[in-house]
Tab-separated table of C-alpha atoms in Angstrom:
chain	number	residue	atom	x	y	z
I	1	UNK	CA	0.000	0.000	0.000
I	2	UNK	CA	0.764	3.387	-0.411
I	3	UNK	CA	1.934	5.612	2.777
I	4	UNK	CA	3.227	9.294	2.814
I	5	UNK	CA	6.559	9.348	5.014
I	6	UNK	CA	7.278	11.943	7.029
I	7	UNK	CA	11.322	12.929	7.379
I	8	UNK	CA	10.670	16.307	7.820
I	9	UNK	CA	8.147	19.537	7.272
I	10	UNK	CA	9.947	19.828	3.765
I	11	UNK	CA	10.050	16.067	3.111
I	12	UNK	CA	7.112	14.002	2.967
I	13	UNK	CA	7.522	10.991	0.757
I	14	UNK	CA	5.350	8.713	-1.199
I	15	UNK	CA	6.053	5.447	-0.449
I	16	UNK	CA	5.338	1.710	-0.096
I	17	UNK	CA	4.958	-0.615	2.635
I	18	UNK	CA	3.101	-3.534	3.733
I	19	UNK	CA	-0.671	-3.721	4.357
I	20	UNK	CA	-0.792	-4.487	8.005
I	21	UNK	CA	-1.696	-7.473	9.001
I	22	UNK	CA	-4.576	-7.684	11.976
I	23	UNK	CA	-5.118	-9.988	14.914
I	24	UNK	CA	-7.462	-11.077	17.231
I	25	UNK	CA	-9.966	-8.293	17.935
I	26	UNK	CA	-8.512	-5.656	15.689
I	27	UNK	CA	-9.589	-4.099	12.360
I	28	UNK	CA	-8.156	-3.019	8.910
I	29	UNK	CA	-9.295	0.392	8.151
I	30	UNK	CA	-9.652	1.714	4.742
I	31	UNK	CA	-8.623	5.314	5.038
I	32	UNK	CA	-10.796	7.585	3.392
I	33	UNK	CA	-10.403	10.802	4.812
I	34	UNK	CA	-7.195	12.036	6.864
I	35	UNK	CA	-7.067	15.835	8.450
I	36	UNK	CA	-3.310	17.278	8.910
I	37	UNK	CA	-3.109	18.615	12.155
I	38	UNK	CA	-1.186	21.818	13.240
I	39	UNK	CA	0.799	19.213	16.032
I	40	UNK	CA	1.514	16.627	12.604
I	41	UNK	CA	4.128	20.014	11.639
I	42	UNK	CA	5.665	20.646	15.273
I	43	UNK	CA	8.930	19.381	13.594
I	44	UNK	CA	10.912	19.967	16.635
I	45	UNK	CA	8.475	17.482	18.355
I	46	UNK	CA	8.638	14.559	15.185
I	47	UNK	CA	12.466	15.285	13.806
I	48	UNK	CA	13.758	12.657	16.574
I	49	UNK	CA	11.622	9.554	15.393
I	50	UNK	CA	11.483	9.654	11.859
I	51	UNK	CA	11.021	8.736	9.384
I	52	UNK	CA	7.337	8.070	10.733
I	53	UNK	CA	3.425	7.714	8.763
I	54	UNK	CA	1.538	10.612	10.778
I	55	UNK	CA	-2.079	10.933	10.463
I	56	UNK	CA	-4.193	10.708	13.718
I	57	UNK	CA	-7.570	12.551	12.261
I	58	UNK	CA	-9.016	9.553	10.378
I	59	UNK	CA	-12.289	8.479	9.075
I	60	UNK	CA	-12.874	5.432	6.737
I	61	UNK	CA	-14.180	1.476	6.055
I	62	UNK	CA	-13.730	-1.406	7.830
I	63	UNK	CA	-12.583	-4.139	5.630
I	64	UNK	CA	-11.355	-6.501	7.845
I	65	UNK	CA	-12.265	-7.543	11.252
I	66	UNK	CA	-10.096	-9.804	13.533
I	67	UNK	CA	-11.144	-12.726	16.047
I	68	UNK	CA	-14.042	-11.523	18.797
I	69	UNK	CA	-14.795	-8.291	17.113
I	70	UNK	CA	-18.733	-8.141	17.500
I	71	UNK	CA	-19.612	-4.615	16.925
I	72	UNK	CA	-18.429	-3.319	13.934
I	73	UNK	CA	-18.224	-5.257	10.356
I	74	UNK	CA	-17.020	-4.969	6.939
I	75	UNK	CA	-18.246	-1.777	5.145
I	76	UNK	CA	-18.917	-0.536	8.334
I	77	UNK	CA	-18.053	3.636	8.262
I	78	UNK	CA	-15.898	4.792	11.083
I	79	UNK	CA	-13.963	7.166	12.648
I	80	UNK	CA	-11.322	6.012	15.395
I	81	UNK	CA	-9.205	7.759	18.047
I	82	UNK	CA	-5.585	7.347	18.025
I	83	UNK	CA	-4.472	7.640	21.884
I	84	UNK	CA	-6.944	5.521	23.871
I	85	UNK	CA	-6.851	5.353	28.284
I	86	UNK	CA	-6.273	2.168	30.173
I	87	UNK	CA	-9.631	3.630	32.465
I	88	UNK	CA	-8.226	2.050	35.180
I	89	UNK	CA	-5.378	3.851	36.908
I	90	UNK	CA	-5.359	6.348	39.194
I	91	UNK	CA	-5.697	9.245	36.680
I	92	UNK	CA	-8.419	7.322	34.769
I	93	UNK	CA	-10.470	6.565	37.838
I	94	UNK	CA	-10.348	10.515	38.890
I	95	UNK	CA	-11.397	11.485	35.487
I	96	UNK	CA	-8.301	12.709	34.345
I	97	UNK	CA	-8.476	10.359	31.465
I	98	UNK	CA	-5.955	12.337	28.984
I	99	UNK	CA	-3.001	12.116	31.262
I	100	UNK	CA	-3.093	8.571	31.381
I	101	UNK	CA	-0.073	6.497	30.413
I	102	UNK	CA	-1.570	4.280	28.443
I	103	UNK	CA	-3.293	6.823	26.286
I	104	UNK	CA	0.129	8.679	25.717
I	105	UNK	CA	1.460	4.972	24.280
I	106	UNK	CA	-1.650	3.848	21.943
I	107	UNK	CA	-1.681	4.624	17.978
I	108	UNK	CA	-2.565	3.333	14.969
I	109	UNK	CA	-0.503	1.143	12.833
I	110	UNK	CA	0.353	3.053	10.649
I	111	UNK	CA	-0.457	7.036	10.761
I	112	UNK	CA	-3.811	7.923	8.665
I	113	UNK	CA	-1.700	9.287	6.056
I	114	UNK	CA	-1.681	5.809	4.673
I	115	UNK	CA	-4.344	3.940	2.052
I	116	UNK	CA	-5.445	1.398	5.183
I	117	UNK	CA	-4.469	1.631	8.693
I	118	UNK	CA	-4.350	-1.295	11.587
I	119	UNK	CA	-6.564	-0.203	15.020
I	120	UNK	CA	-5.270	-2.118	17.772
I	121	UNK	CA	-7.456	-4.009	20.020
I	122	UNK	CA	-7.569	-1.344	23.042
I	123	UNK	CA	-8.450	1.092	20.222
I	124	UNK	CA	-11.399	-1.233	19.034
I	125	UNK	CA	-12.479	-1.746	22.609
I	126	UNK	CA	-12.796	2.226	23.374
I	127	UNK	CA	-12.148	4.385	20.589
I	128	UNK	CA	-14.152	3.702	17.503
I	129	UNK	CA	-17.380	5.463	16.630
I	130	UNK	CA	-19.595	4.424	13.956
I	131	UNK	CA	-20.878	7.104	11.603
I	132	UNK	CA	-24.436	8.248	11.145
I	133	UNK	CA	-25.146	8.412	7.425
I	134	UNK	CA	-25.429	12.453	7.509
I	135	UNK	CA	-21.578	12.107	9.035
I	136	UNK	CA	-19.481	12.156	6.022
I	137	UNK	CA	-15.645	11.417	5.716
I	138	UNK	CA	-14.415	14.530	5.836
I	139	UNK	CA	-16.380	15.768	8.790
I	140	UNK	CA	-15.407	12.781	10.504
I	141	UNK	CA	-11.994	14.020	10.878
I	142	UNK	CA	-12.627	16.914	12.779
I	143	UNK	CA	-13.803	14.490	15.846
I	144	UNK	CA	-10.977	14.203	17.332
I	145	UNK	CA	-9.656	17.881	17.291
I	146	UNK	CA	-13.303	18.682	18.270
I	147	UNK	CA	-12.341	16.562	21.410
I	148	UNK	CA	-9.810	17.694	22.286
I	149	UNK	CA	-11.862	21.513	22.564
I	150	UNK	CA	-14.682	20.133	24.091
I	151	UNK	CA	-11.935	19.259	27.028
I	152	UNK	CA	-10.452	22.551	26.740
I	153	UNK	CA	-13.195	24.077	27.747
I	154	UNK	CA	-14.441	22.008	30.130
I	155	UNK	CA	-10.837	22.614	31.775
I	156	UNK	CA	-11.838	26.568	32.009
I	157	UNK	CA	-15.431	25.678	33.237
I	158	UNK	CA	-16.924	27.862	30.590
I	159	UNK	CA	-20.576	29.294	31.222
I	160	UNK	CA	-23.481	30.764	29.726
I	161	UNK	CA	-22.588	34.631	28.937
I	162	UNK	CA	-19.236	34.633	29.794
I	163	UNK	CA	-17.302	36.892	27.489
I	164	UNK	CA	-14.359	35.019	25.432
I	165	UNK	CA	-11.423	35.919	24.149
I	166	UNK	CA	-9.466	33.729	21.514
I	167	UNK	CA	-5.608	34.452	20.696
I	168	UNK	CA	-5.026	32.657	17.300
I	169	UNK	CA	-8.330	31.984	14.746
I	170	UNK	CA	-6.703	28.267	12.840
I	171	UNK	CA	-8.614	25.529	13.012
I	172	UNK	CA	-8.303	25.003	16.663
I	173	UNK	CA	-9.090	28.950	17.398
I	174	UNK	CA	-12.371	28.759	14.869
I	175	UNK	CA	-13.670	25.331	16.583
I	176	UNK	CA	-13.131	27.144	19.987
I	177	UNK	CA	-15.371	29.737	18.637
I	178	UNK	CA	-17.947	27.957	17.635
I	179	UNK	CA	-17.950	25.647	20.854
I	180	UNK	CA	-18.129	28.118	22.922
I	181	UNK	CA	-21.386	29.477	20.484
I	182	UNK	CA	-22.558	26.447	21.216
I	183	UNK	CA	-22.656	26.712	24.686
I	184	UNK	CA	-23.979	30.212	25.260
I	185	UNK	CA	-20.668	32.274	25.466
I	186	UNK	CA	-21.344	36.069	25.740
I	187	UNK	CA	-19.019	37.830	23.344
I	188	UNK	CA	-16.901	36.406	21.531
I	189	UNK	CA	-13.518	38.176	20.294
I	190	UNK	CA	-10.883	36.854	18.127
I	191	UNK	CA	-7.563	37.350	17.304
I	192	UNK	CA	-5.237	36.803	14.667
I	193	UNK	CA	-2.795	38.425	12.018
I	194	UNK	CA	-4.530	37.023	8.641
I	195	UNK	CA	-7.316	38.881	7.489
I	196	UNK	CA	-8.483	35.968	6.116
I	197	UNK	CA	-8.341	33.884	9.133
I	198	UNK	CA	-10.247	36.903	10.570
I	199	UNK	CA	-12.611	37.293	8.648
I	200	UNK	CA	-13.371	33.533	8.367
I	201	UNK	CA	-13.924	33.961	12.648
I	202	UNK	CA	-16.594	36.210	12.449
I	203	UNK	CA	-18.586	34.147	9.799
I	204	UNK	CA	-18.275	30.972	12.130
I	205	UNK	CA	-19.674	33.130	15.138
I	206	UNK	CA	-16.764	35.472	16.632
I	207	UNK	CA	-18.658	38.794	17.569
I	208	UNK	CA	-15.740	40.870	16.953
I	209	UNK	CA	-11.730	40.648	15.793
I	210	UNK	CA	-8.656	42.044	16.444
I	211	UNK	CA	-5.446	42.162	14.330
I	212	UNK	CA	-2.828	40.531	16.995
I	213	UNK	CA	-0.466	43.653	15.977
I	214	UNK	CA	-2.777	46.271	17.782
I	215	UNK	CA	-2.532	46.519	21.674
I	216	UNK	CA	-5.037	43.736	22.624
I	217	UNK	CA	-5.912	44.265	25.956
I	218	UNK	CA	-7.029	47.698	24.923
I	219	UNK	CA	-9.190	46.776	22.202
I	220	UNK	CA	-10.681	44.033	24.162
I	221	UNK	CA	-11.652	46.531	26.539
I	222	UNK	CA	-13.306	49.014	23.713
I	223	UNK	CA	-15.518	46.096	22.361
I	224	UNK	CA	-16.209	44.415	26.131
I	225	UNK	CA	-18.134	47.355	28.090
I	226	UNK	CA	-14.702	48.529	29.594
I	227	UNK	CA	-13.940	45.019	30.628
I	228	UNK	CA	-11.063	42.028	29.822
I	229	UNK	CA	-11.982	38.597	29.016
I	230	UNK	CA	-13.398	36.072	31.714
I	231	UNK	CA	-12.092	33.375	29.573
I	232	UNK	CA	-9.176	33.602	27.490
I	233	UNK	CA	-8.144	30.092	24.658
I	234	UNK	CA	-4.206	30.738	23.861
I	235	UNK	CA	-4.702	28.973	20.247
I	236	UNK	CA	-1.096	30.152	19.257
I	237	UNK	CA	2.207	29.658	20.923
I	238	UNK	CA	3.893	32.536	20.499
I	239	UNK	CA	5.135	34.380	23.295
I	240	UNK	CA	3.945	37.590	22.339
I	241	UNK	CA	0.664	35.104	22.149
I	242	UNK	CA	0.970	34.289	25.645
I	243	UNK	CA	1.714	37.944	26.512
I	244	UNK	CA	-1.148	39.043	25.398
I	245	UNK	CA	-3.732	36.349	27.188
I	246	UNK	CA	-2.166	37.351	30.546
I	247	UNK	CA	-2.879	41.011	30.175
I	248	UNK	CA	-6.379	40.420	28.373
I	249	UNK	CA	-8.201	38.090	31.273
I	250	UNK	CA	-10.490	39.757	33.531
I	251	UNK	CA	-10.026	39.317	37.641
I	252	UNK	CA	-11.062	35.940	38.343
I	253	UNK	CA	-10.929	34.952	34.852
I	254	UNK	CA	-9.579	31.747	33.681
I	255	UNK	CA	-6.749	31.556	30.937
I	256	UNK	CA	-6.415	28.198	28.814
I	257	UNK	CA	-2.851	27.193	27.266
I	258	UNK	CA	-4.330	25.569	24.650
I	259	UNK	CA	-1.695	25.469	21.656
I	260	UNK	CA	2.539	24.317	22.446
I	261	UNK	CA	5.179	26.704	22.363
I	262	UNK	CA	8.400	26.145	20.578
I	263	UNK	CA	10.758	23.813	22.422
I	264	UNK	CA	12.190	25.387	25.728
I	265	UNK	CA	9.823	28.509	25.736
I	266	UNK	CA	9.547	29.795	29.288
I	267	UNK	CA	7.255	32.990	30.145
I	268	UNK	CA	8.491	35.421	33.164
I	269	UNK	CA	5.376	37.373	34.506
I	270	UNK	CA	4.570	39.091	37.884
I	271	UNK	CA	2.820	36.656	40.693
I	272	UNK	CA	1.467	39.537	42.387
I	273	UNK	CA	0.265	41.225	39.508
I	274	UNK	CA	-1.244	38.179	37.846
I	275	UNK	CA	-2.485	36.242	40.392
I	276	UNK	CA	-2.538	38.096	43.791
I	277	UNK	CA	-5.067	40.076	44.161
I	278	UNK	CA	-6.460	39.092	40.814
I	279	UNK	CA	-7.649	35.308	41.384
I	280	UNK	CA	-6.448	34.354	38.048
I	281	UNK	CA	-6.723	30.271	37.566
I	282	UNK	CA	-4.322	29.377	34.355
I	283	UNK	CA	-4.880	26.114	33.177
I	284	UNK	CA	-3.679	24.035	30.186
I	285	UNK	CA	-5.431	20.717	28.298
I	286	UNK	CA	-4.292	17.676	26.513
I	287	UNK	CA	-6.143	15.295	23.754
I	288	UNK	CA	-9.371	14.409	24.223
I	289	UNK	CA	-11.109	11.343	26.416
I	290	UNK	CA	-13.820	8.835	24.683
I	291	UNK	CA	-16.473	10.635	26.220
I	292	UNK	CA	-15.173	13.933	24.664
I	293	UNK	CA	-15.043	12.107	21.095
I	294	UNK	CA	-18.704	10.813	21.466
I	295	UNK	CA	-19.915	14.072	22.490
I	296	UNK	CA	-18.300	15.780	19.242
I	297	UNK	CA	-19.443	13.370	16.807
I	298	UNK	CA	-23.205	13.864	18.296
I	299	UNK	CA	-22.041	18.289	17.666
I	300	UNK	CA	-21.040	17.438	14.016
I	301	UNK	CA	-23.881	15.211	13.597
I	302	UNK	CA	-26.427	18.074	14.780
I	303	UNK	CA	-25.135	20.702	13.000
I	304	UNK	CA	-24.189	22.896	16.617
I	305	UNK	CA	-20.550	22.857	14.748
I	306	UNK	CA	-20.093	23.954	11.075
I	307	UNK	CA	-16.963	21.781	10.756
I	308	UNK	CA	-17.229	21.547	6.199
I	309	UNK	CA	-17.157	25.348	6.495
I	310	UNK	CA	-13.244	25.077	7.614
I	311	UNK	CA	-12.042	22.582	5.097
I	312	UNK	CA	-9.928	25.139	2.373
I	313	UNK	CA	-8.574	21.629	0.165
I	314	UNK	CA	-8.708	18.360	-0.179
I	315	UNK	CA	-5.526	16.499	-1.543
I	316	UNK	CA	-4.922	12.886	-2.664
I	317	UNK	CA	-2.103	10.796	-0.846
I	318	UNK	CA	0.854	12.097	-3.240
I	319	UNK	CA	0.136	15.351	-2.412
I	320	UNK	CA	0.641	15.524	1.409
I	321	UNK	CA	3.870	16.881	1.181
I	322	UNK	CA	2.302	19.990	-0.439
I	323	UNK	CA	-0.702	19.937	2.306
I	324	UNK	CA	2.020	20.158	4.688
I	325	UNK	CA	3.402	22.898	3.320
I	326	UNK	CA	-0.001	24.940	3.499
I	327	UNK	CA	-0.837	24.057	7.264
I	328	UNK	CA	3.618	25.201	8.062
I	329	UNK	CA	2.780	28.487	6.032
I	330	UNK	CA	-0.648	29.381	7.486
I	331	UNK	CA	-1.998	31.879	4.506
I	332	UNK	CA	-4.932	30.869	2.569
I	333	UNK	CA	-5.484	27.544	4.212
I	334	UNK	CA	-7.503	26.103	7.171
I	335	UNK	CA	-8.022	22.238	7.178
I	336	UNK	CA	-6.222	20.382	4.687
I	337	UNK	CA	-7.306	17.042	4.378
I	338	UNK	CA	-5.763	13.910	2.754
I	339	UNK	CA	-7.712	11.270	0.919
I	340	UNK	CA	-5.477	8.204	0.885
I	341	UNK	CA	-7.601	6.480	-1.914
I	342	UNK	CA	-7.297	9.011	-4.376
């Protein structure tokens, strides 16, 4: 089969390799639709274990099924999560699922940039979803980034007319958006430095923008009734990112490091200032838990989340290298999604 290899950001391969083969209670997956991820080009992150197949935003077929599998079957349509909890340790059990060892081990064999994939048997057991018929493919791959957001914000206990602000408007910045929509967010305010990224935020339900070049904390006050943010979503890792969120959240306002930094970033800021006599909680997130990955299938399904709105191109396996070059650049794009069988 055909697999795009991954050596670096610039160098993305075409390549062949083995089908692989399944065993007891595992299944083949025909990969049909594969979304690249802003984390698939944190080089600094991947350059130490290539060359590797990435791909962890999958949708596709079942085509073969392994010894004991009972619920799914062939022709079955799917999506599948790639890091899956053992739901019994100590983390697990407190509901801390996404700090679990055992989810920070699981993955498919190989990445979804690949024509089929192999879903291990934990995966089987607790992280495939079948697709309603109004689910396509390429929605299907926004589940798990979806789920991941869903947990952000569950992390900063969003409520019901809270005002929002949200530093970076990619994919992860417009799904915060329209999650916290969803929900019954006050205002909403973006942020970013493309116009078009911008502009794409306040069709998907931002009340207002904000180039990221103006002074932030001030504008946020102009379009907030004199106030800051209750909740501020870092959706870029830039310091001057970072920077910003600090000086934009209201007292008692929660601030969520939701996107890395570069390797070795460290931020300096003033205890008193920040948290003192403010009460500011920062808080950060990681992945998504099954429960979180049901819940945003049953948002794509019902239409509370416009995820086809984000997708800017779809590209056949070959091409990857090129979709990896969009999501690194960040101009014109949004989701770029691979479809291995093309």
């Amino acid at each position: 089969m055909r697999v795009a290899m991954y050596y670096s950001n610039k160098d993305v391969r075409l390549e062949e390799r083995p089908v692989p083969v399944i065993g007891p209670g595992e299944i083949l997956m025909k990969v049909h639709a594969s979304g690249i991820c802003g984390s698939d080009v944190m080089e600094w992150y991947r350059i130490h274990k290539v060359p590797l197949v990435l791909g962890h935003e999958v949708s596709g077929e079942v085509v073969e099924i392994g010894e004991g599998v009972t619920s799914y079957k062939k022709g079955d349509r799917i999506c599948a999560a790639h890091h899956v909890p053992c739901n019994t340790c100590h983390y697990c059990l407190s509901g801390h699922h996404t700090v679990c060892e055992t989810l920070r081990k699981t993955n498919f064999d190989p990445g979804g940039f690949s024509e089929y994939t192999r879903l291990p048997a934990i995966n089987v057991d607790r992280g495939v979803f079948l697709l309603p018929e109004e689910v396509s493919y390429e929605d299907a791959t926004f589940i798990e980034p979806l789920a991941c957001v869903l947990r952000g914000q569950r992390q900063v206990r969003l409520e019901a007319g809270q005002s929002v602000l949200v530093i970076g408007s990619g994919i992860a910045g417009l799904l915060h958006i329209q999650l916290a929509k969803a929900l019954g967010a006050g205002r909403i305010i973006a942020t970013d430095i493309s116009e078009y990224r911008m502009s794409t935020a306040l069709k998907l339900g931002a009340d207002a923008v904000i180039n990221a070049k103006d002074d932030v904390p001030a504008r946020v006050r102009e379009i907030n009734d004199n106030r800051l943010a209750d909740v501020v979503i870092l959706c870029a890792g830039a310091t001057t990112a970072i920077e910003q969120g600090l000086k934009s959240v209201e007292r008692c306002g929660s601030v969520l490091f939701f996107a890395p930094t570069e390797k070795g970033v460290t931020i300096p800021f003033s205890v008193n200032d920040t948290f003192w006599r403010n009460e500011i909680t920062l808080t950060s997130s990681y992945a998504g838990s099954t429960a979180d990955h049901a819940t945003a299938l049953e948002l794509i399904r019902a239409g509370r989340v416009d995820v086809n709105a984000m997708i800017t191109h779809r590209l056949g396996l070959a091409d990857t290298g090129k979709g990896f070059q969009m999501v690194v650049d960040a101009k014109d794009s949004l989701k770029v999604i691979i479809e291995p069988q093309r």
